[in-house]
């Protein structure tokens, strides 16, 4: 509130709920977007022939985000097989997982996850055929990051961002009301302010004001708080100020407004 001997300006506080929602949305959507980015990847399963009797295979995992590449080597591969693993969740539902296994001197190891049992068998057969051939290299399988995957992640990732932008626009476009009581003009100017400028003006004459009222209310805990209202001749409140339990401040504000406007001031003890 601004005040001079002949002018008083009141500005309603900004409602920050939309801003708070925007912040919460950013905080909670960021891990989701990050997780989706980390889960997207480029995997390659390749086998190489070192000599007629020695085959080595490698699985390369490259996350979408700029993280270190992960490589698993399998030396002296002597055969390939499949393995099915059944997992039961907390609700009793079973899910099958299918793997291509590689046999090395260290034992049999799961090297690659397949979408189905038949796919795992096909990949294992390719590796077995490669061992018996004279080819120098075999691309067994790959999970590439294709355009459809990128668009899916982008749309899902941008959805929370779109909500954030919308909420931010709503927060910034929230109107704030400013009331200017100007004794030199003998009028009250009502303006609605936005970040994009003033949207709407209205003026009242001091003669349109009927009275200034100080009201006392009691909350559920029995505590009293006071408010000051500037009432128009129509009975509608033009201005409403809250002062918690400070009766002295409410009374002082009402008396200054009454003196500026030249209208009666009703105090709590004068009310029926």
PDB file of C-alpha atoms in Angstrom:
ATOM      1  CA  UNK A   1       0.000   0.000   0.000  1.00  0.00           C
ATOM      2  CA  UNK A   2       1.256   3.469  -0.904  1.00  0.00           C
ATOM      3  CA  UNK A   3       0.029   6.554   0.925  1.00  0.00           C
ATOM      4  CA  UNK A   4       0.470  10.314   0.913  1.00  0.00           C
ATOM      5  CA  UNK A   5      -1.637  12.959   2.653  1.00  0.00           C
ATOM      6  CA  UNK A   6      -3.939  13.168  -0.387  1.00  0.00           C
ATOM      7  CA  UNK A   7      -3.611   9.728  -1.942  1.00  0.00           C
ATOM      8  CA  UNK A   8      -3.788   6.107  -0.854  1.00  0.00           C
ATOM      9  CA  UNK A   9      -3.057   3.144  -3.133  1.00  0.00           C
ATOM     10  CA  UNK A  10      -4.000  -0.458  -2.335  1.00  0.00           C
ATOM     11  CA  UNK A  11      -2.748  -3.460  -4.324  1.00  0.00           C
ATOM     12  CA  UNK A  12      -4.269  -6.872  -3.794  1.00  0.00           C
ATOM     13  CA  UNK A  13      -1.684  -9.652  -3.214  1.00  0.00           C
ATOM     14  CA  UNK A  14      -0.835 -12.126  -5.957  1.00  0.00           C
ATOM     15  CA  UNK A  15      -2.444 -15.543  -5.663  1.00  0.00           C
ATOM     16  CA  UNK A  16       0.560 -17.874  -5.927  1.00  0.00           C
ATOM     17  CA  UNK A  17      -1.253 -21.227  -6.156  1.00  0.00           C
ATOM     18  CA  UNK A  18      -0.596 -21.686  -9.876  1.00  0.00           C
ATOM     19  CA  UNK A  19       3.069 -20.834  -9.388  1.00  0.00           C
ATOM     20  CA  UNK A  20       3.300 -23.431  -6.612  1.00  0.00           C
ATOM     21  CA  UNK A  21       1.664 -26.082  -8.790  1.00  0.00           C
ATOM     22  CA  UNK A  22       4.082 -25.193 -11.589  1.00  0.00           C
ATOM     23  CA  UNK A  23       7.078 -25.690  -9.305  1.00  0.00           C
ATOM     24  CA  UNK A  24       5.776 -29.020  -7.966  1.00  0.00           C
ATOM     25  CA  UNK A  25       5.091 -30.235 -11.493  1.00  0.00           C
ATOM     26  CA  UNK A  26       8.657 -29.392 -12.530  1.00  0.00           C
ATOM     27  CA  UNK A  27      10.149 -31.134  -9.521  1.00  0.00           C
ATOM     28  CA  UNK A  28       8.166 -34.339  -9.873  1.00  0.00           C
ATOM     29  CA  UNK A  29       8.218 -34.587 -13.665  1.00  0.00           C
ATOM     30  CA  UNK A  30      11.984 -34.099 -13.965  1.00  0.00           C
ATOM     31  CA  UNK A  31      12.883 -37.555 -12.536  1.00  0.00           C
ATOM     32  CA  UNK A  32      10.318 -39.140 -14.862  1.00  0.00           C
ATOM     33  CA  UNK A  33      11.810 -37.462 -17.932  1.00  0.00           C
ATOM     34  CA  UNK A  34      15.335 -38.339 -16.763  1.00  0.00           C
ATOM     35  CA  UNK A  35      14.369 -41.991 -16.209  1.00  0.00           C
ATOM     36  CA  UNK A  36      12.856 -42.240 -19.685  1.00  0.00           C
ATOM     37  CA  UNK A  37      16.012 -40.748 -21.174  1.00  0.00           C
ATOM     38  CA  UNK A  38      18.209 -43.227 -19.316  1.00  0.00           C
ATOM     39  CA  UNK A  39      16.028 -46.172 -20.348  1.00  0.00           C
ATOM     40  CA  UNK A  40      16.361 -45.408 -24.066  1.00  0.00           C
ATOM     41  CA  UNK A  41      19.479 -46.971 -25.528  1.00  0.00           C
ATOM     42  CA  UNK A  42      21.369 -48.515 -28.409  1.00  0.00           C
ATOM     43  CA  UNK A  43      22.410 -52.151 -27.861  1.00  0.00           C
ATOM     44  CA  UNK A  44      24.511 -54.239 -30.239  1.00  0.00           C
ATOM     45  CA  UNK A  45      25.364 -57.941 -29.975  1.00  0.00           C
ATOM     46  CA  UNK A  46      28.327 -58.784 -32.216  1.00  0.00           C
ATOM     47  CA  UNK A  47      30.634 -61.785 -32.607  1.00  0.00           C
ATOM     48  CA  UNK A  48      34.157 -61.722 -34.129  1.00  0.00           C
ATOM     49  CA  UNK A  49      36.444 -64.479 -35.369  1.00  0.00           C
ATOM     50  CA  UNK A  50      39.977 -64.196 -34.061  1.00  0.00           C
ATOM     51  CA  UNK A  51      41.132 -67.345 -35.861  1.00  0.00           C
ATOM     52  CA  UNK A  52      39.621 -70.517 -37.228  1.00  0.00           C
ATOM     53  CA  UNK A  53      38.916 -71.950 -33.777  1.00  0.00           C
ATOM     54  CA  UNK A  54      38.470 -68.844 -31.603  1.00  0.00           C
ATOM     55  CA  UNK A  55      35.342 -66.687 -31.513  1.00  0.00           C
ATOM     56  CA  UNK A  56      34.717 -63.765 -29.186  1.00  0.00           C
ATOM     57  CA  UNK A  57      31.442 -61.869 -28.702  1.00  0.00           C
ATOM     58  CA  UNK A  58      30.590 -58.516 -27.232  1.00  0.00           C
ATOM     59  CA  UNK A  59      27.439 -56.692 -26.139  1.00  0.00           C
ATOM     60  CA  UNK A  60      27.676 -52.892 -26.365  1.00  0.00           C
ATOM     61  CA  UNK A  61      25.217 -50.774 -24.417  1.00  0.00           C
ATOM     62  CA  UNK A  62      25.078 -47.030 -25.216  1.00  0.00           C
ATOM     63  CA  UNK A  63      22.533 -44.975 -23.198  1.00  0.00           C
ATOM     64  CA  UNK A  64      20.744 -42.157 -24.981  1.00  0.00           C
ATOM     65  CA  UNK A  65      22.121 -39.563 -22.597  1.00  0.00           C
ATOM     66  CA  UNK A  66      25.862 -38.776 -22.744  1.00  0.00           C
ATOM     67  CA  UNK A  67      26.864 -41.497 -20.297  1.00  0.00           C
ATOM     68  CA  UNK A  68      29.808 -43.912 -20.595  1.00  0.00           C
ATOM     69  CA  UNK A  69      29.420 -46.799 -23.017  1.00  0.00           C
ATOM     70  CA  UNK A  70      29.169 -50.220 -21.384  1.00  0.00           C
ATOM     71  CA  UNK A  71      30.775 -53.240 -23.087  1.00  0.00           C
ATOM     72  CA  UNK A  72      30.615 -56.890 -22.005  1.00  0.00           C
ATOM     73  CA  UNK A  73      33.165 -59.249 -23.601  1.00  0.00           C
ATOM     74  CA  UNK A  74      32.807 -63.029 -23.943  1.00  0.00           C
ATOM     75  CA  UNK A  75      36.094 -64.699 -24.918  1.00  0.00           C
ATOM     76  CA  UNK A  76      36.515 -68.079 -26.598  1.00  0.00           C
ATOM     77  CA  UNK A  77      32.826 -68.678 -27.251  1.00  0.00           C
ATOM     78  CA  UNK A  78      32.323 -72.401 -27.817  1.00  0.00           C
ATOM     79  CA  UNK A  79      28.559 -72.507 -28.201  1.00  0.00           C
ATOM     80  CA  UNK A  80      25.243 -70.719 -27.690  1.00  0.00           C
ATOM     81  CA  UNK A  81      21.980 -71.685 -26.055  1.00  0.00           C
ATOM     82  CA  UNK A  82      18.807 -70.266 -24.548  1.00  0.00           C
ATOM     83  CA  UNK A  83      17.398 -69.890 -21.078  1.00  0.00           C
ATOM     84  CA  UNK A  84      13.915 -68.998 -19.848  1.00  0.00           C
ATOM     85  CA  UNK A  85      13.483 -67.340 -16.474  1.00  0.00           C
ATOM     86  CA  UNK A  86      10.101 -67.054 -14.751  1.00  0.00           C
ATOM     87  CA  UNK A  87       9.563 -64.294 -12.213  1.00  0.00           C
ATOM     88  CA  UNK A  88       6.582 -63.867  -9.911  1.00  0.00           C
ATOM     89  CA  UNK A  89       5.576 -60.396  -8.704  1.00  0.00           C
ATOM     90  CA  UNK A  90       4.068 -59.467  -5.332  1.00  0.00           C
ATOM     91  CA  UNK A  91       0.527 -60.128  -6.632  1.00  0.00           C
ATOM     92  CA  UNK A  92       1.352 -63.627  -7.857  1.00  0.00           C
ATOM     93  CA  UNK A  93       1.539 -62.834 -11.592  1.00  0.00           C
ATOM     94  CA  UNK A  94       4.219 -64.723 -13.517  1.00  0.00           C
ATOM     95  CA  UNK A  95       6.319 -63.226 -16.311  1.00  0.00           C
ATOM     96  CA  UNK A  96       8.738 -65.130 -18.551  1.00  0.00           C
ATOM     97  CA  UNK A  97      12.063 -63.634 -19.616  1.00  0.00           C
ATOM     98  CA  UNK A  98      14.066 -65.141 -22.476  1.00  0.00           C
ATOM     99  CA  UNK A  99      17.847 -65.019 -22.856  1.00  0.00           C
ATOM    100  CA  UNK A 100      20.559 -66.040 -25.286  1.00  0.00           C
ATOM    101  CA  UNK A 101      23.401 -67.731 -23.424  1.00  0.00           C
ATOM    102  CA  UNK A 102      27.052 -68.081 -24.435  1.00  0.00           C
ATOM    103  CA  UNK A 103      29.232 -71.005 -23.436  1.00  0.00           C
ATOM    104  CA  UNK A 104      32.848 -70.132 -22.602  1.00  0.00           C
ATOM    105  CA  UNK A 105      35.579 -71.870 -20.571  1.00  0.00           C
ATOM    106  CA  UNK A 106      34.233 -69.938 -17.558  1.00  0.00           C
ATOM    107  CA  UNK A 107      30.790 -71.497 -17.972  1.00  0.00           C
ATOM    108  CA  UNK A 108      27.435 -70.597 -19.509  1.00  0.00           C
ATOM    109  CA  UNK A 109      26.385 -66.938 -19.175  1.00  0.00           C
ATOM    110  CA  UNK A 110      23.249 -64.998 -20.097  1.00  0.00           C
ATOM    111  CA  UNK A 111      24.400 -62.482 -22.718  1.00  0.00           C
ATOM    112  CA  UNK A 112      21.287 -61.082 -24.412  1.00  0.00           C
ATOM    113  CA  UNK A 113      17.587 -60.674 -23.573  1.00  0.00           C
ATOM    114  CA  UNK A 114      15.146 -61.609 -26.328  1.00  0.00           C
ATOM    115  CA  UNK A 115      11.514 -60.751 -26.872  1.00  0.00           C
ATOM    116  CA  UNK A 116      10.388 -64.378 -27.115  1.00  0.00           C
ATOM    117  CA  UNK A 117      11.607 -67.945 -26.824  1.00  0.00           C
ATOM    118  CA  UNK A 118      11.614 -68.390 -30.612  1.00  0.00           C
ATOM    119  CA  UNK A 119      13.694 -65.245 -31.076  1.00  0.00           C
ATOM    120  CA  UNK A 120      16.217 -66.467 -28.504  1.00  0.00           C
ATOM    121  CA  UNK A 121      16.511 -69.815 -30.351  1.00  0.00           C
ATOM    122  CA  UNK A 122      17.016 -68.067 -33.706  1.00  0.00           C
ATOM    123  CA  UNK A 123      19.810 -65.897 -32.301  1.00  0.00           C
ATOM    124  CA  UNK A 124      21.508 -68.876 -30.673  1.00  0.00           C
ATOM    125  CA  UNK A 125      21.331 -70.764 -33.991  1.00  0.00           C
ATOM    126  CA  UNK A 126      22.942 -67.813 -35.804  1.00  0.00           C
ATOM    127  CA  UNK A 127      25.871 -67.877 -33.386  1.00  0.00           C
ATOM    128  CA  UNK A 128      26.301 -71.645 -33.762  1.00  0.00           C
ATOM    129  CA  UNK A 129      26.298 -71.302 -37.568  1.00  0.00           C
ATOM    130  CA  UNK A 130      28.832 -68.470 -37.369  1.00  0.00           C
ATOM    131  CA  UNK A 131      31.219 -70.646 -35.340  1.00  0.00           C
ATOM    132  CA  UNK A 132      31.152 -73.289 -38.084  1.00  0.00           C
ATOM    133  CA  UNK A 133      31.578 -70.764 -40.919  1.00  0.00           C
ATOM    134  CA  UNK A 134      34.567 -68.809 -42.216  1.00  0.00           C
ATOM    135  CA  UNK A 135      32.997 -65.355 -41.766  1.00  0.00           C
ATOM    136  CA  UNK A 136      35.007 -62.818 -39.783  1.00  0.00           C
ATOM    137  CA  UNK A 137      32.135 -60.950 -38.094  1.00  0.00           C
ATOM    138  CA  UNK A 138      28.455 -61.415 -37.252  1.00  0.00           C
ATOM    139  CA  UNK A 139      25.921 -58.849 -36.061  1.00  0.00           C
ATOM    140  CA  UNK A 140      23.764 -61.126 -33.955  1.00  0.00           C
ATOM    141  CA  UNK A 141      21.137 -58.551 -32.927  1.00  0.00           C
ATOM    142  CA  UNK A 142      20.672 -54.867 -32.117  1.00  0.00           C
ATOM    143  CA  UNK A 143      18.187 -52.656 -30.349  1.00  0.00           C
ATOM    144  CA  UNK A 144      18.531 -49.343 -32.134  1.00  0.00           C
ATOM    145  CA  UNK A 145      17.041 -46.060 -30.983  1.00  0.00           C
ATOM    146  CA  UNK A 146      14.695 -45.417 -33.894  1.00  0.00           C
ATOM    147  CA  UNK A 147      12.669 -42.326 -34.766  1.00  0.00           C
ATOM    148  CA  UNK A 148       9.443 -43.782 -33.382  1.00  0.00           C
ATOM    149  CA  UNK A 149      11.124 -44.314 -30.009  1.00  0.00           C
ATOM    150  CA  UNK A 150      12.417 -40.755 -30.028  1.00  0.00           C
ATOM    151  CA  UNK A 151       9.011 -39.297 -30.866  1.00  0.00           C
ATOM    152  CA  UNK A 152       7.352 -41.362 -28.142  1.00  0.00           C
ATOM    153  CA  UNK A 153       9.806 -40.212 -25.495  1.00  0.00           C
ATOM    154  CA  UNK A 154       9.590 -36.637 -26.734  1.00  0.00           C
ATOM    155  CA  UNK A 155       5.794 -36.551 -26.554  1.00  0.00           C
ATOM    156  CA  UNK A 156       5.665 -38.155 -23.112  1.00  0.00           C
ATOM    157  CA  UNK A 157       8.485 -35.979 -21.852  1.00  0.00           C
ATOM    158  CA  UNK A 158       6.963 -32.801 -23.222  1.00  0.00           C
ATOM    159  CA  UNK A 159       3.538 -33.497 -21.722  1.00  0.00           C
ATOM    160  CA  UNK A 160       4.558 -32.419 -18.187  1.00  0.00           C
ATOM    161  CA  UNK A 161       6.471 -29.504 -19.707  1.00  0.00           C
ATOM    162  CA  UNK A 162       3.340 -28.397 -21.553  1.00  0.00           C
ATOM    163  CA  UNK A 163       1.380 -28.505 -18.309  1.00  0.00           C
ATOM    164  CA  UNK A 164       4.105 -26.481 -16.633  1.00  0.00           C
ATOM    165  CA  UNK A 165       4.041 -23.849 -19.371  1.00  0.00           C
ATOM    166  CA  UNK A 166       0.251 -23.635 -19.239  1.00  0.00           C
ATOM    167  CA  UNK A 167       0.228 -23.232 -15.459  1.00  0.00           C
ATOM    168  CA  UNK A 168       2.974 -20.641 -15.675  1.00  0.00           C
ATOM    169  CA  UNK A 169       0.987 -18.643 -18.227  1.00  0.00           C
ATOM    170  CA  UNK A 170      -2.075 -18.820 -15.997  1.00  0.00           C
ATOM    171  CA  UNK A 171      -0.025 -17.673 -13.023  1.00  0.00           C
ATOM    172  CA  UNK A 172       1.510 -14.767 -14.908  1.00  0.00           C
ATOM    173  CA  UNK A 173      -1.806 -13.724 -16.414  1.00  0.00           C
ATOM    174  CA  UNK A 174      -3.458 -13.565 -12.990  1.00  0.00           C
ATOM    175  CA  UNK A 175      -5.039 -10.164 -12.538  1.00  0.00           C
ATOM    176  CA  UNK A 176      -4.161  -7.970  -9.590  1.00  0.00           C
ATOM    177  CA  UNK A 177      -6.520  -5.190  -8.584  1.00  0.00           C
ATOM    178  CA  UNK A 178      -5.188  -1.754  -7.698  1.00  0.00           C
ATOM    179  CA  UNK A 179      -7.339   0.895  -6.023  1.00  0.00           C
ATOM    180  CA  UNK A 180      -6.137   4.495  -5.960  1.00  0.00           C
ATOM    181  CA  UNK A 181      -7.980   6.930  -3.652  1.00  0.00           C
ATOM    182  CA  UNK A 182      -7.060  10.389  -4.969  1.00  0.00           C
ATOM    183  CA  UNK A 183      -8.392  13.399  -3.030  1.00  0.00           C
ATOM    184  CA  UNK A 184      -7.101  15.874  -5.635  1.00  0.00           C
ATOM    185  CA  UNK A 185      -9.444  14.330  -8.215  1.00  0.00           C
ATOM    186  CA  UNK A 186     -12.093  13.385  -5.655  1.00  0.00           C
ATOM    187  CA  UNK A 187     -12.279   9.939  -7.204  1.00  0.00           C
ATOM    188  CA  UNK A 188     -11.272   6.291  -6.813  1.00  0.00           C
ATOM    189  CA  UNK A 189      -9.525   4.564  -9.739  1.00  0.00           C
ATOM    190  CA  UNK A 190      -9.938   0.786  -9.991  1.00  0.00           C
ATOM    191  CA  UNK A 191      -7.424  -0.978 -12.281  1.00  0.00           C
ATOM    192  CA  UNK A 192      -6.704  -4.616 -13.111  1.00  0.00           C
ATOM    193  CA  UNK A 193      -3.014  -5.265 -13.684  1.00  0.00           C
ATOM    194  CA  UNK A 194      -1.387  -8.159 -15.583  1.00  0.00           C
ATOM    195  CA  UNK A 195       2.223  -8.755 -16.713  1.00  0.00           C
ATOM    196  CA  UNK A 196       1.006  -7.672 -20.145  1.00  0.00           C
ATOM    197  CA  UNK A 197      -0.334  -4.315 -19.013  1.00  0.00           C
ATOM    198  CA  UNK A 198      -3.510  -2.878 -17.514  1.00  0.00           C
ATOM    199  CA  UNK A 199      -6.661  -4.782 -18.474  1.00  0.00           C
ATOM    200  CA  UNK A 200      -9.682  -2.753 -17.402  1.00  0.00           C
ATOM    201  CA  UNK A 201     -10.247   0.510 -15.541  1.00  0.00           C
ATOM    202  CA  UNK A 202     -13.182   1.942 -13.654  1.00  0.00           C
ATOM    203  CA  UNK A 203     -13.601   5.141 -11.653  1.00  0.00           C
ATOM    204  CA  UNK A 204     -15.819   5.989  -8.676  1.00  0.00           C
ATOM    205  CA  UNK A 205     -16.543   9.335  -7.147  1.00  0.00           C
ATOM    206  CA  UNK A 206     -15.983   9.844  -3.426  1.00  0.00           C
ATOM    207  CA  UNK A 207     -19.723  10.517  -3.323  1.00  0.00           C
ATOM    208  CA  UNK A 208     -20.301   6.868  -4.343  1.00  0.00           C
ATOM    209  CA  UNK A 209     -18.903   5.714  -0.978  1.00  0.00           C
ATOM    210  CA  UNK A 210     -21.460   5.305   1.796  1.00  0.00           C
ATOM    211  CA  UNK A 211     -19.212   4.475   4.746  1.00  0.00           C
ATOM    212  CA  UNK A 212     -16.083   2.778   6.058  1.00  0.00           C
ATOM    213  CA  UNK A 213     -16.818  -0.173   8.344  1.00  0.00           C
ATOM    214  CA  UNK A 214     -14.641  -1.955  10.878  1.00  0.00           C
ATOM    215  CA  UNK A 215     -15.874  -5.488  11.500  1.00  0.00           C
ATOM    216  CA  UNK A 216     -14.875  -7.939  14.202  1.00  0.00           C
ATOM    217  CA  UNK A 217     -15.122 -11.694  13.550  1.00  0.00           C
ATOM    218  CA  UNK A 218     -14.299 -14.791  15.557  1.00  0.00           C
ATOM    219  CA  UNK A 219     -12.712 -17.931  14.174  1.00  0.00           C
ATOM    220  CA  UNK A 220     -13.271 -21.543  15.266  1.00  0.00           C
ATOM    221  CA  UNK A 221     -10.628 -21.216  18.010  1.00  0.00           C
ATOM    222  CA  UNK A 222     -12.389 -18.225  19.549  1.00  0.00           C
ATOM    223  CA  UNK A 223      -9.765 -15.710  18.399  1.00  0.00           C
ATOM    224  CA  UNK A 224     -10.948 -12.328  17.127  1.00  0.00           C
ATOM    225  CA  UNK A 225      -9.737 -10.665  13.953  1.00  0.00           C
ATOM    226  CA  UNK A 226     -10.716  -7.375  12.323  1.00  0.00           C
ATOM    227  CA  UNK A 227     -11.346  -6.145   8.823  1.00  0.00           C
ATOM    228  CA  UNK A 228     -11.904  -2.765   7.208  1.00  0.00           C
ATOM    229  CA  UNK A 229     -14.397  -2.367   4.384  1.00  0.00           C
ATOM    230  CA  UNK A 230     -15.124   0.569   2.119  1.00  0.00           C
ATOM    231  CA  UNK A 231     -18.795   0.206   1.219  1.00  0.00           C
ATOM    232  CA  UNK A 232     -20.464   1.835  -1.771  1.00  0.00           C
ATOM    233  CA  UNK A 233     -23.925   3.359  -1.610  1.00  0.00           C
ATOM    234  CA  UNK A 234     -25.204   0.164  -3.237  1.00  0.00           C
ATOM    235  CA  UNK A 235     -23.957  -1.820  -0.230  1.00  0.00           C
ATOM    236  CA  UNK A 236     -21.187  -3.574  -2.198  1.00  0.00           C
ATOM    237  CA  UNK A 237     -17.695  -3.576  -0.657  1.00  0.00           C
ATOM    238  CA  UNK A 238     -15.142  -1.792  -2.819  1.00  0.00           C
ATOM    239  CA  UNK A 239     -12.164  -2.535  -0.577  1.00  0.00           C
ATOM    240  CA  UNK A 240     -11.610  -5.210   2.054  1.00  0.00           C
ATOM    241  CA  UNK A 241      -8.568  -5.209   4.343  1.00  0.00           C
ATOM    242  CA  UNK A 242      -7.707  -7.809   7.000  1.00  0.00           C
ATOM    243  CA  UNK A 243      -5.813  -7.010  10.210  1.00  0.00           C
ATOM    244  CA  UNK A 244      -5.826 -10.272  12.205  1.00  0.00           C
ATOM    245  CA  UNK A 245      -6.340  -9.459  15.892  1.00  0.00           C
ATOM    246  CA  UNK A 246      -4.907  -5.922  15.834  1.00  0.00           C
ATOM    247  CA  UNK A 247      -7.920  -3.696  16.550  1.00  0.00           C
ATOM    248  CA  UNK A 248      -5.749  -0.580  16.822  1.00  0.00           C
ATOM    249  CA  UNK A 249      -4.380  -0.868  13.288  1.00  0.00           C
ATOM    250  CA  UNK A 250      -7.820  -1.602  11.844  1.00  0.00           C
ATOM    251  CA  UNK A 251      -9.316   1.415  13.629  1.00  0.00           C
ATOM    252  CA  UNK A 252      -6.464   3.710  12.518  1.00  0.00           C
ATOM    253  CA  UNK A 253      -6.764   2.587   8.893  1.00  0.00           C
ATOM    254  CA  UNK A 254     -10.540   3.081   8.892  1.00  0.00           C
ATOM    255  CA  UNK A 255     -10.297   6.567  10.396  1.00  0.00           C
ATOM    256  CA  UNK A 256      -7.686   7.659   7.841  1.00  0.00           C
ATOM    257  CA  UNK A 257      -9.852   6.368   5.002  1.00  0.00           C
ATOM    258  CA  UNK A 258     -12.930   8.057   6.439  1.00  0.00           C
ATOM    259  CA  UNK A 259     -11.061  11.340   6.729  1.00  0.00           C
ATOM    260  CA  UNK A 260      -9.754  11.060   3.157  1.00  0.00           C
ATOM    261  CA  UNK A 261     -13.170  10.160   1.713  1.00  0.00           C
ATOM    262  CA  UNK A 262     -15.174  12.473   3.985  1.00  0.00           C
ATOM    263  CA  UNK A 263     -17.587   9.675   4.965  1.00  0.00           C
ATOM    264  CA  UNK A 264     -18.758   8.069   8.236  1.00  0.00           C
ATOM    265  CA  UNK A 265     -16.732   5.347   9.958  1.00  0.00           C
ATOM    266  CA  UNK A 266     -18.553   2.532  11.782  1.00  0.00           C
ATOM    267  CA  UNK A 267     -16.616   0.844  14.563  1.00  0.00           C
ATOM    268  CA  UNK A 268     -17.455  -2.546  16.154  1.00  0.00           C
ATOM    269  CA  UNK A 269     -18.749  -1.070  19.403  1.00  0.00           C
ATOM    270  CA  UNK A 270     -21.263   1.036  17.437  1.00  0.00           C
ATOM    271  CA  UNK A 271     -22.742  -1.999  15.709  1.00  0.00           C
ATOM    272  CA  UNK A 272     -25.788  -3.783  17.008  1.00  0.00           C
TER     273      UNK A 272
END
